[in-house]
XYZ file of C-alpha atoms in Angstrom:
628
model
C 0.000 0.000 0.000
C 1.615 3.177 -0.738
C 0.794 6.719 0.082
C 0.972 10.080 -1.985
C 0.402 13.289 -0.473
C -1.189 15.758 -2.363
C 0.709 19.059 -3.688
C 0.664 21.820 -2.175
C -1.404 23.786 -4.817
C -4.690 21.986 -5.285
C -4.796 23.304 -8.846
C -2.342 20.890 -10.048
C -4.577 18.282 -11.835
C -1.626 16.040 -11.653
C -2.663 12.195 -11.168
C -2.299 10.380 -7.637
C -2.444 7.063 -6.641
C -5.436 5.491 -4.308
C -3.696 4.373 -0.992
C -5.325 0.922 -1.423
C -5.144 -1.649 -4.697
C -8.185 -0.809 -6.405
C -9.384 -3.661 -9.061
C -8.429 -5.652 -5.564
C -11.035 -3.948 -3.743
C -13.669 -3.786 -6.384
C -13.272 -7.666 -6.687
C -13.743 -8.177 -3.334
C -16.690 -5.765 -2.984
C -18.341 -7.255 -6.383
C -18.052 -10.849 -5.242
C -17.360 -10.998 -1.353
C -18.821 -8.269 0.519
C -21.744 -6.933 -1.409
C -24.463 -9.355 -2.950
C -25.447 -7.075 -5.658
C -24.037 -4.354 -8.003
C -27.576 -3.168 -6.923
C -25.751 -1.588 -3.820
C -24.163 1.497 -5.377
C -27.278 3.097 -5.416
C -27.856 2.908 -1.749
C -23.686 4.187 -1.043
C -24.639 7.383 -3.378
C -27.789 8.100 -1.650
C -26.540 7.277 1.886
C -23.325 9.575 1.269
C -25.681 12.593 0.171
C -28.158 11.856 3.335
C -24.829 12.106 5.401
C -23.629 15.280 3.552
C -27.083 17.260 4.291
C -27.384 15.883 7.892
C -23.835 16.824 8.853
C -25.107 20.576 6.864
C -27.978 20.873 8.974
C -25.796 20.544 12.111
C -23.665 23.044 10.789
C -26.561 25.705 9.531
C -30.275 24.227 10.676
C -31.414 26.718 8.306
C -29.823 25.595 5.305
C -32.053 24.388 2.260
C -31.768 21.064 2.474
C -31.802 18.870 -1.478
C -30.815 15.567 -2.876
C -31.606 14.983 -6.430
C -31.083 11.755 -8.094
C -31.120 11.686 -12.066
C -29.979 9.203 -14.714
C -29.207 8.307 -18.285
C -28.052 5.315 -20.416
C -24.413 5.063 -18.722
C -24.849 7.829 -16.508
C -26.290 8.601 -12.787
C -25.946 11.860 -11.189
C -26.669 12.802 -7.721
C -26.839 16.558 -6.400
C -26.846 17.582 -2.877
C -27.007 21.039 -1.082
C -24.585 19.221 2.071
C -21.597 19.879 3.734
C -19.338 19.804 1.123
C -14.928 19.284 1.029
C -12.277 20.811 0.859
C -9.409 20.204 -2.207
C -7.116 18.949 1.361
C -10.749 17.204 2.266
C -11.039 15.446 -0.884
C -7.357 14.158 -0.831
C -7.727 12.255 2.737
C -11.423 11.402 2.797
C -11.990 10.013 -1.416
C -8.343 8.140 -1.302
C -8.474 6.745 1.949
C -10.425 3.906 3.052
C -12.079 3.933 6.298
C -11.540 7.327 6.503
C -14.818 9.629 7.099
C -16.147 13.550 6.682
C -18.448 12.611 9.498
C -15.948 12.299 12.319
C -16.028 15.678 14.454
C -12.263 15.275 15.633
C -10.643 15.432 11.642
C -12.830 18.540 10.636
C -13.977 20.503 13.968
C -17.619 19.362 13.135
C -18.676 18.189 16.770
C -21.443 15.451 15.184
C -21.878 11.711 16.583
C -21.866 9.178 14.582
C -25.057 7.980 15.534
C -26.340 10.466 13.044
C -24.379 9.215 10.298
C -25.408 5.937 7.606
C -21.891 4.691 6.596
C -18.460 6.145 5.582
C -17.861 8.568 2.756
C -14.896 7.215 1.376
C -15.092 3.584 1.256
C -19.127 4.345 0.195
C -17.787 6.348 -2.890
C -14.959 3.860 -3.719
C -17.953 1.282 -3.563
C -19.521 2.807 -6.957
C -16.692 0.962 -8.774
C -18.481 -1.948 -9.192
C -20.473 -0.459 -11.694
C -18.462 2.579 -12.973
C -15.700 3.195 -14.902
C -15.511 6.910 -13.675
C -16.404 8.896 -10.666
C -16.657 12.775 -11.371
C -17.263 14.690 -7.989
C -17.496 18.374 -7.785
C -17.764 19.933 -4.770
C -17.712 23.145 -2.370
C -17.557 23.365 1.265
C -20.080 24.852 3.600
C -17.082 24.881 6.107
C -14.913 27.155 4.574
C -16.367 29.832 2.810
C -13.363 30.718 1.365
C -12.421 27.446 -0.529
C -12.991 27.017 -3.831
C -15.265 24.233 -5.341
C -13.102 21.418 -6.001
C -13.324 18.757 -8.807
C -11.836 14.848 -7.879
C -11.689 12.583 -10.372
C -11.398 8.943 -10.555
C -10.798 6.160 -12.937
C -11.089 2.343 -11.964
C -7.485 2.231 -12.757
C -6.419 2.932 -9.763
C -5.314 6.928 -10.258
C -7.079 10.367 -9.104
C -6.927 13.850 -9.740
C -8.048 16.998 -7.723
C -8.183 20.390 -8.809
C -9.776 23.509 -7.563
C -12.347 24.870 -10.019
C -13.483 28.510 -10.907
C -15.939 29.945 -8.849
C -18.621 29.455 -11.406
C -18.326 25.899 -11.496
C -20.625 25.674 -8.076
C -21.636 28.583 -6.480
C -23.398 26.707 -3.520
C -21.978 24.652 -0.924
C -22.521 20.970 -1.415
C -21.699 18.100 -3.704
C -22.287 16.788 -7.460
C -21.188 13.144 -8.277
C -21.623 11.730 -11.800
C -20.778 8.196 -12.297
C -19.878 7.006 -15.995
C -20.879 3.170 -16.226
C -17.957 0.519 -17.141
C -18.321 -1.620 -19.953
C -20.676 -4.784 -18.956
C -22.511 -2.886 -15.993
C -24.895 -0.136 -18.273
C -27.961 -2.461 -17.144
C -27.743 -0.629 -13.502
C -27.517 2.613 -14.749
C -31.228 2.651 -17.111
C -32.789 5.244 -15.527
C -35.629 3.138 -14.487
C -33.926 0.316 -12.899
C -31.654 3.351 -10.850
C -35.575 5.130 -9.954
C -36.510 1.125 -8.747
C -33.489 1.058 -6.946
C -33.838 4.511 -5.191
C -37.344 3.804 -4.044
C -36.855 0.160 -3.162
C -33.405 1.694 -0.573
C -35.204 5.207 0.225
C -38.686 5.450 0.655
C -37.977 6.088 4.167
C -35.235 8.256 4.343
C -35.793 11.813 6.485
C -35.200 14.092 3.902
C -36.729 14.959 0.315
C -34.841 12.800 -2.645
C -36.632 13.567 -6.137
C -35.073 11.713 -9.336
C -35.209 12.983 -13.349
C -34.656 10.874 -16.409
C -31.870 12.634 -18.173
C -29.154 14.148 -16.900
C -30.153 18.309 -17.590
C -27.370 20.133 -18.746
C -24.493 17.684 -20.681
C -26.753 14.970 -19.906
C -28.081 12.387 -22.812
C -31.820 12.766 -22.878
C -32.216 16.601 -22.669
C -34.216 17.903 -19.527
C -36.063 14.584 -18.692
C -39.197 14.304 -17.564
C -40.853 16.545 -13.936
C -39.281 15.118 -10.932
C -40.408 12.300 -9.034
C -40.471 11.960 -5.325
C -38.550 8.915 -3.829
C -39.099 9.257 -0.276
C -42.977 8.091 1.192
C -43.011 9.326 4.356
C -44.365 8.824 7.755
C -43.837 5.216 7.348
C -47.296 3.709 6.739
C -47.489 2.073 10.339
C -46.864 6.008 11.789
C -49.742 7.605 9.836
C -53.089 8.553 10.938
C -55.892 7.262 9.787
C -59.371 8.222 10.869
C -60.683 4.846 11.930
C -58.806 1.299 12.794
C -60.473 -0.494 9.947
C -58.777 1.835 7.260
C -55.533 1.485 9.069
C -55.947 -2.431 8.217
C -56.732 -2.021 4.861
C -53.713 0.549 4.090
C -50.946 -1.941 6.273
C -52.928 -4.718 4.118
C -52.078 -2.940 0.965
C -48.680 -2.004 1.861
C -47.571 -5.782 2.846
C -49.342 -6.984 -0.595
C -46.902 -4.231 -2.015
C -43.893 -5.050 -0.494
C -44.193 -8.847 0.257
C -46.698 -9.886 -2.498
C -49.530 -11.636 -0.312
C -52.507 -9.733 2.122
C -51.960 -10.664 5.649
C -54.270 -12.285 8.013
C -53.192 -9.842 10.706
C -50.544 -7.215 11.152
C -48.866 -6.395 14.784
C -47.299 -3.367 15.572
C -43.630 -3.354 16.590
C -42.947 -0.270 18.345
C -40.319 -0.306 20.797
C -39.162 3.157 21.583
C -36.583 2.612 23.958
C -34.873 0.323 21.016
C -35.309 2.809 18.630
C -37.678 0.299 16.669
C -40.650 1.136 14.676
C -42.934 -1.267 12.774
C -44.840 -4.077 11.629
C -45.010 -7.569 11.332
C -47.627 -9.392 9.098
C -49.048 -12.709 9.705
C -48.633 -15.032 6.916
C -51.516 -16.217 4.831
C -50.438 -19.484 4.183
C -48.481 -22.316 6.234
C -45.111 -22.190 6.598
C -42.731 -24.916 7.879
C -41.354 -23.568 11.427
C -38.109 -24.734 9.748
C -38.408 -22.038 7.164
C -36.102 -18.514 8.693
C -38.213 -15.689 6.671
C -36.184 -12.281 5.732
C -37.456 -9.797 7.061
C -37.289 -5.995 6.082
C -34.857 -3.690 7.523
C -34.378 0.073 7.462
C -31.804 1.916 9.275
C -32.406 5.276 10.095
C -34.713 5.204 6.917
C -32.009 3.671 4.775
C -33.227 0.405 3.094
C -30.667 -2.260 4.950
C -31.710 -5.579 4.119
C -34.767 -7.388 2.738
C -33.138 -10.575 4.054
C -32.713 -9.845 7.707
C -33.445 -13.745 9.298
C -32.109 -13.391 12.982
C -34.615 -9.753 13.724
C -37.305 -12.429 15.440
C -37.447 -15.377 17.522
C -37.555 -18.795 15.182
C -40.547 -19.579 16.834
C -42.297 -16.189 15.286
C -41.949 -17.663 11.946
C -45.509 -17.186 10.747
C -44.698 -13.418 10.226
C -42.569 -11.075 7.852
C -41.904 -7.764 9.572
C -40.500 -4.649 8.290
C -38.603 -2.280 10.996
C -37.105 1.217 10.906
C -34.481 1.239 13.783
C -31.663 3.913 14.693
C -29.666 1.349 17.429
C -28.997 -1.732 15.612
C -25.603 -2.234 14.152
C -25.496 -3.217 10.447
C -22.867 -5.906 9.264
C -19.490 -4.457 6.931
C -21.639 -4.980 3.882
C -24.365 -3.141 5.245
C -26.730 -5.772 3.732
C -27.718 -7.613 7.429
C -27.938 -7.270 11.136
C -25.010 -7.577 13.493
C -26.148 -10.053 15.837
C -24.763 -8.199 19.263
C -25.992 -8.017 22.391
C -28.431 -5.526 21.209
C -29.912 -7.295 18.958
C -30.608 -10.190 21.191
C -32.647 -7.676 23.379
C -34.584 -6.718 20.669
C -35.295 -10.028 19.203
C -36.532 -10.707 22.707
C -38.617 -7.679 23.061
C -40.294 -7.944 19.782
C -40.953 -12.018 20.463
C -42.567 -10.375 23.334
C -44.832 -8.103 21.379
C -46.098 -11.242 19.318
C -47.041 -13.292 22.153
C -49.085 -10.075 23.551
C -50.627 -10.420 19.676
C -51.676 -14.228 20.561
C -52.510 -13.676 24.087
C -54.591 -10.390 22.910
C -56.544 -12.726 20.367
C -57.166 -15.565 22.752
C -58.273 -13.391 25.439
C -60.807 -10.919 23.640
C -60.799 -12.147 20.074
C -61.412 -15.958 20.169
C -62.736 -16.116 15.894
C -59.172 -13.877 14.583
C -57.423 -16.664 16.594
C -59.237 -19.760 15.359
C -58.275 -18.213 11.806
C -54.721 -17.942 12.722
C -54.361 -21.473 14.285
C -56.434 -22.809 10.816
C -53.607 -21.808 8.987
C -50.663 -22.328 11.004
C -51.389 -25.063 13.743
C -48.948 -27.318 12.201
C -46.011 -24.586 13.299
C -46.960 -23.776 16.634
C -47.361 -27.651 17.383
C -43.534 -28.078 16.394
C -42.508 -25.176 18.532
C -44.883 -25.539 21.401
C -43.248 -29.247 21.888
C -40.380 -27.009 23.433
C -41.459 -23.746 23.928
C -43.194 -23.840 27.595
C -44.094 -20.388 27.449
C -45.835 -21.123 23.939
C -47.338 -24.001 24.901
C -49.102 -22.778 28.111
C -50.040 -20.044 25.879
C -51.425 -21.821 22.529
C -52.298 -25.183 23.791
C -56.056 -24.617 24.985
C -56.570 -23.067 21.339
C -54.658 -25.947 19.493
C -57.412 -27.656 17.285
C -57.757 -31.398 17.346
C -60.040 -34.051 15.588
C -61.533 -35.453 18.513
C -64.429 -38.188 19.173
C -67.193 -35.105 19.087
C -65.721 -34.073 16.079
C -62.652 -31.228 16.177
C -62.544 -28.760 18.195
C -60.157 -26.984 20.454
C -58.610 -28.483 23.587
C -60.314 -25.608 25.749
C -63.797 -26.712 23.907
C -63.250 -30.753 24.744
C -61.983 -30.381 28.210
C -65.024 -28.552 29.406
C -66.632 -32.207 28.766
C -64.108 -34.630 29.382
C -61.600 -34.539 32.689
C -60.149 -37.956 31.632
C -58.771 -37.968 28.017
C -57.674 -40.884 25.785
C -55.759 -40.619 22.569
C -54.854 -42.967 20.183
C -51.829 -43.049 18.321
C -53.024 -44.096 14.438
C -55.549 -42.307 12.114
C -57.013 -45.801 11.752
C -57.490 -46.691 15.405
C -59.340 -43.425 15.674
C -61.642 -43.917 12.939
C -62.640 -47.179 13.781
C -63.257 -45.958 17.804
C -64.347 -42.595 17.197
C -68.169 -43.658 16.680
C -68.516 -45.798 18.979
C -66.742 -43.643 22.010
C -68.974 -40.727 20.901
C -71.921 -43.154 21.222
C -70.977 -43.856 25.104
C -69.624 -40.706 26.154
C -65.641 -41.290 26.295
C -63.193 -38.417 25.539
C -60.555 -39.456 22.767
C -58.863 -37.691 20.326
C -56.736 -38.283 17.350
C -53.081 -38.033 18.072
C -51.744 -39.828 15.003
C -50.622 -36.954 12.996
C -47.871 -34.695 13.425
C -46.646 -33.704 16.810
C -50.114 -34.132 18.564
C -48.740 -37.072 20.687
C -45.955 -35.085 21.789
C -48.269 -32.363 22.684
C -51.002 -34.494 24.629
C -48.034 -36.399 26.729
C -47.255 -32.312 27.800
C -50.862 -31.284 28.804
C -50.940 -32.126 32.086
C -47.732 -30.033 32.284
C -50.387 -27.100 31.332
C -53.624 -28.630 32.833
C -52.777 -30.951 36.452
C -56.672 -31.509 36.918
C -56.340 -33.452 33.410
C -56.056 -37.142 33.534
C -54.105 -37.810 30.092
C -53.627 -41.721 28.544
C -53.704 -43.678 25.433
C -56.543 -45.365 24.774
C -56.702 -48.884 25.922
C -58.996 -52.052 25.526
C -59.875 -52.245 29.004
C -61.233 -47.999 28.899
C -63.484 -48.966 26.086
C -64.773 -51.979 27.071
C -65.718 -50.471 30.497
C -67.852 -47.506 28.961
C -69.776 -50.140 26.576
C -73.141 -51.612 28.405
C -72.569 -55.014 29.809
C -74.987 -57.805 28.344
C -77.579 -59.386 31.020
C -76.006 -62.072 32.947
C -78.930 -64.459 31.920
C -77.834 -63.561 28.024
C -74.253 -64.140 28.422
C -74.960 -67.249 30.399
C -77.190 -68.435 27.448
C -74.595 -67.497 24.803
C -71.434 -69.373 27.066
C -71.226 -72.120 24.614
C -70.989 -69.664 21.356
C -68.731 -67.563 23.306
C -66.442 -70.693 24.067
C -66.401 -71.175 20.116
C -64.902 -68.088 19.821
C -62.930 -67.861 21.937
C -60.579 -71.243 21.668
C -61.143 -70.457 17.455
C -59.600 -66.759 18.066
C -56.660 -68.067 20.670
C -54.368 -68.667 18.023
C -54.636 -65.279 17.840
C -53.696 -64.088 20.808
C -57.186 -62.286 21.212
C -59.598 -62.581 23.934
C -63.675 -62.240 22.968
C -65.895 -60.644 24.716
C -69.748 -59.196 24.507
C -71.065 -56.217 24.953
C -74.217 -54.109 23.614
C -73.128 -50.811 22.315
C -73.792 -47.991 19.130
C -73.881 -47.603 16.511
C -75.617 -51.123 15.888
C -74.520 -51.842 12.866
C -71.281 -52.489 13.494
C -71.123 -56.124 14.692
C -67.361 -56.810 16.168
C -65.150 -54.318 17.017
C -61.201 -54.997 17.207
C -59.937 -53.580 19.996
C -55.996 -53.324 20.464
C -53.134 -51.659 22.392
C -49.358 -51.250 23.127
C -49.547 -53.679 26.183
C -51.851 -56.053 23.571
C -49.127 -55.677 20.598
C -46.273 -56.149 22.909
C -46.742 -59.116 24.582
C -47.999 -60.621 20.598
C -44.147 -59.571 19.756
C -43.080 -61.538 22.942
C -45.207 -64.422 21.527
C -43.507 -63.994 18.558
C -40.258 -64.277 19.652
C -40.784 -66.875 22.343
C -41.692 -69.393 19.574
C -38.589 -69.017 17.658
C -36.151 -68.337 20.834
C -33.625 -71.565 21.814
C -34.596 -72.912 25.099
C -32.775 -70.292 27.374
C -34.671 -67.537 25.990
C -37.812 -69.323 26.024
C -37.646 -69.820 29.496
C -37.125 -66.465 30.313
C -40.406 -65.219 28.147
C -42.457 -67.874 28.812
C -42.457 -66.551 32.659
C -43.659 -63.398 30.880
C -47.142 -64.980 29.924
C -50.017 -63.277 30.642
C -48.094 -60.164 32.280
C -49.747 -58.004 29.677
C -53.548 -57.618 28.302
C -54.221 -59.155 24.725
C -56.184 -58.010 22.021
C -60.039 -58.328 22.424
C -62.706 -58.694 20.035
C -65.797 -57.175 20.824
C -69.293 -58.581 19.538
C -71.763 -56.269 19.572
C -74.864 -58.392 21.182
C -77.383 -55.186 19.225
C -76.480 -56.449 15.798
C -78.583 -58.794 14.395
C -76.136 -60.678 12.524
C -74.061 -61.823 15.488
C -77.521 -63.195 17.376
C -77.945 -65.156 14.176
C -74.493 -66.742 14.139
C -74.877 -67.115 18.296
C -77.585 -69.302 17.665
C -76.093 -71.656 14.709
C -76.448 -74.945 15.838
C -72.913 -76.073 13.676
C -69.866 -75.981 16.048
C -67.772 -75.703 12.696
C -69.623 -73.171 10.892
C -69.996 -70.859 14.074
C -65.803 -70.985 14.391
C -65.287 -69.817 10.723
C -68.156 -66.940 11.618
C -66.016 -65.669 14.136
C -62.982 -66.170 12.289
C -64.739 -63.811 9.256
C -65.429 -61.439 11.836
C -62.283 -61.378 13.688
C -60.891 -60.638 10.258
C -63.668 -58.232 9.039
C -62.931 -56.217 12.108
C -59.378 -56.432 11.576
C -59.792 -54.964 8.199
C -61.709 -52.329 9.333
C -59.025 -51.243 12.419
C -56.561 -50.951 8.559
C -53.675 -52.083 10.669
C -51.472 -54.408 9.413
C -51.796 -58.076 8.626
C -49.701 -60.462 10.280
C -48.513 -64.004 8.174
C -51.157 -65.338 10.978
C -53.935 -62.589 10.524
C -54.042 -63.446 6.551
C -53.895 -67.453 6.682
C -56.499 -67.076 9.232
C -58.808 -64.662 6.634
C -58.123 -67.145 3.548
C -59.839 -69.767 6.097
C -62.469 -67.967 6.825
C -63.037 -66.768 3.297
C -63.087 -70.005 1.812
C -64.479 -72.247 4.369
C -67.814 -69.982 3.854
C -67.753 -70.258 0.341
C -67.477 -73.814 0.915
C -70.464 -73.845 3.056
C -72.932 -71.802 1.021
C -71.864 -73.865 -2.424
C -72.473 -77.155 -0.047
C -75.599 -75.998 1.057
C -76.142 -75.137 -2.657
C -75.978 -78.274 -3.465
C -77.574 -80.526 -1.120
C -81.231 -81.759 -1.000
C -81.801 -79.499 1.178
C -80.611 -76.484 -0.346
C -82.717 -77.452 -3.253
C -85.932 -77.358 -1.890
């Protein structure tokens, strides 16, 4: 790195060297540091914004302007700021890192809180799309000085020279960028307008842009100037009623985000300097999914991309901010994750839960819309989220025996819940516990197990387990003892025809009456079948050691349902043999109808069944009998 000073009469247009390797640092801005060419138009409106603020510090009753205009292969951008120096221009353009905005180089006694980013390096930045940087410029410092002209070429070399008078009268600063060969795309005067308004909208002072460049510009006067900046930030205006505050922050999110929000929550913390709004998502999102969110600093257009501004668990919103304390990264294109930040994130998590809390507590039908749409999410976080799950839980919708319905809604009926852990156990049970009054739910799909095993955590009265045999058969009405006594001998059938099986029998009257048998099964039931299993193909060590297990755990029971008329017509069969393979078609017709899987046992025992009936009705076919 070397250094030149610069001569002692600014006049002297003689070249100098940049104290830094310049193609070096336009490679490594162009591919390393900034994402997007796109950027240079946020360095030349951020250095102008600087100029005029450090201006109005100096004189608060300057005229403050910033005016943006463009061409094919040429943007210009005027301000009415504070201006350098010829000595200014030599330490502040050449230098990297070095700024106009620090008080202790130039006697101006500003913070640089007040400040977007550094002058030099922001200048220096345009090289990634220009060729040339022309700056003229006069200080509002020194009244004295004369406007001063620097001039840069991406080869490395500078000049400055003091101009005439004439060349600016006012204090402030003119730089015109020349685009390089391959970059004239991000100089069309509507892409740099997009560009302005997409990094400025909210920026405190008035920025108008003209297509054409005015005098020595290609394209004549242009058109009227437009205005860039759309300020108070929609979430800071006044509207006359809360309704057409909605509908604007509706429209703005459909502008900015491309999709009309179920909701929108205001972020205003004003001891973090934060201002703004978050929008709920219309759609489900996978919690997994880290949304950008929109960033402004100090009204400057940070990132679009911003994915550690909110708790993960928040990810059913996209926010948008303005803030004045958080620090930006060295590209300027994302969040600093510091300390501060950290507070914030947790402050404006905060503000989101007050959203929920606000909805379940006076707003019940904005929240079941909400959970319609994103349920799925806050299951996944609420599985480790206490705070969200004592918070979301009651509202969590379920399908559920009566039919779904929140958690809140079924445990006003129901102090003892049962779950089941398939879709097809449900289905088959659901009916039938309805019919007798017992409280189950559904918890075969996604993280509704998880979340059930948890409730009591929220709820202690609650009595939460998974459905079992023994619960159903208890809440189903007991046959009289004289008609169970009567059936003993049909219920013996079954019973040694089903043992095989490992599954007990049992009657009982229940609804809906048309379903004659119903399957009934468990994790106690299934285990000890798997300890059956392996018991009959273990060496004798092992089968000694699970044959002591026997009968330690319930088995599968199949319940006949002494209402249906077809199962008092097979009790009453006076054929041993043909009463068996009736049980056997209903063991297996109830099997079917549980939809769990077939064991080698389960289907052999089904073929039986299926063909020993056929057997039966084409015998009885074909005897005398049958032909009467």
């Amino acid at each position: 790195m070397t250094s030149t000073s610069p001569s002692s009469t600014h006049s002297d247009p003689s070249a100098n060297s940049f104290q830094v390797d310049l193609r070096g640092l336009v490679d490594l801005l162009s591919h390393h540091l900034y994402s997007s060419p796109r950027v240079y138009v946020r360095e030349l409106l951020q250095n102008a914004v600087d100029a005029v603020t450090a201006r109005q510090a100096l004189d608060p009753q300057a005229e403050i302007r910033i005016r943006l205009s463009a061409s094919a292969g040429r943007v210009t951008i005027e301000d009415s700021g504070i201006g350098l120096t010829a000595a200014e221009a030599h330490s502040l353009l050449a230098t990297i890192g070095r700024s106009s905005k620090r008080g202790g180089d130039h006697g101006l006694e500003t913070t640089r809180r007040e400040f977007l980013g550094q002058f030099g390096i922001g200048l220096l930045a345009c090289f990634v799309v220009a060729r040339q940087i022309r700056v003229i410029t006069r200080s509002a410092r020194d009244p004295q000085a004369a406007p001063v002209e620097w001039l840069a070429t991406d080869d490395g070399s500078y000049t400055v020279r003091e101009l005439p008078d004439e060349a600016r009268r006012e204090p402030g600063t003119t730089v015109i960028l020349q685009a390089r060969p391959g970059a004239e795309e991000w100089t069309v005067p509507a892409k740099v307008e997009q560009l302005a308004r997409d990094y400025g909208s909210l920026l405190p002072y008035d920025i108008t842009f003209t297509e054409g460049e005015g005098q020595g510009g290609q394209g004549g006067e242009g058109g009227e100037p437009r205005g860039i900046t759309d300020r108070p930030a929609v979430w800071d205006r006044p509207f006359p009623t809360p309704a057409a505050r909605r509908v604007a922050l509706a429209g703005h999110c459909a502008q900015l985000f491309g999709f009309t929000p179920l909701d929108s929550i205001d972020l205003d913390l004003p001891v973090a300097g934060v201002r703004g709004v978050a929008y709920v998502l219309p759609e489900p999102t996978s919690p997994a999914h880290r949304a950008g969110h929109r960033v402004h600093l100090k009204g400057m257009l940070l990132t679009d991309h911003a994915d550690n501004l909110l708790p993960d668990w928040a990810f059913f919103v996209r926010a948008v901010i303005d803030t004045d304390t958080l620090r930006p990264t060295a590209s300027r294109e994302n969040l600093y994750d510091d300390e501060t930040l950290s507070a914030v994130r947790e402050a404006l998590g905060a503000r989101v839960r007050a959203w929920l809390a606000e909805l379940a507590a006076s707003e019940p039908e904005r929240l079941a819309a909400f959970l319609s749409v994103h349920h799925l999410g806050v299951k996944s976080l609420a599985r480790h989220d206490a705070e969200l799950l004592g918070l979301m839980l009651p509202w969590l919708p379920f399908e559920t025996s009566e039919g779904s319905m929140s958690l809140q809604e079924f445990t006003a009926a129901h102090s003892e819940i049962h779950f089941t852990r398939t879709v097809e156990e449900f289905r088959q049970i659901a009916p039938i516990a309805a019919a007798h009054g017992l409280g189950v739910i559904n918890a075969g799909y996604t993280y509704d197990a998880d979340l059930l095993a948890l409730l009591p955590t929220v709820r202690p009265d609650l009595k939460v387990a998974e459905l079992d045999a023994g619960a159903v058969t208890e809440r189903l009405d007991p046959v009289p003892t004289s008609a169970e006594l009567a059936l003993a001998p049909f219920l013996s059938t079954a019973r040694t025809r089903l043992e095989a099986q490992g599954c007990d029998v049992v009657l009982r009257a229940f609804q809906p009456v048309s379903v004659p048998a119903l399957y009934l099964d468990d994790r106690q039931a299934r285990q000890e079948r798997d300890r059956t299993a392996a018991l009959d193909s273990a060496d004798s060590l092992w089968s000694g050691i699970l044959g002591a297990l026997r009968g330690s755990a319930p088995r599968a029971r199949l319940v006949l349902n002494h209402n249906n008329p077809l199962i008092r017509r097979i009790s009453a069969l006076p054929d041993e043999a043909l009463t068996g393979t009736a049980v056997e078609s209903l063991y297996g017709q109830a099997l079917l109808m549980s939809q769990r899987p077939l064991r080698p046992a389960d289907s052999t025992l089904l073929n039986r069944a299926f063909l020993g009936l056929l057997e039966w009705a084409t015998h009885s076919t074909d005897s005398p009998e049958g032909q009467k």
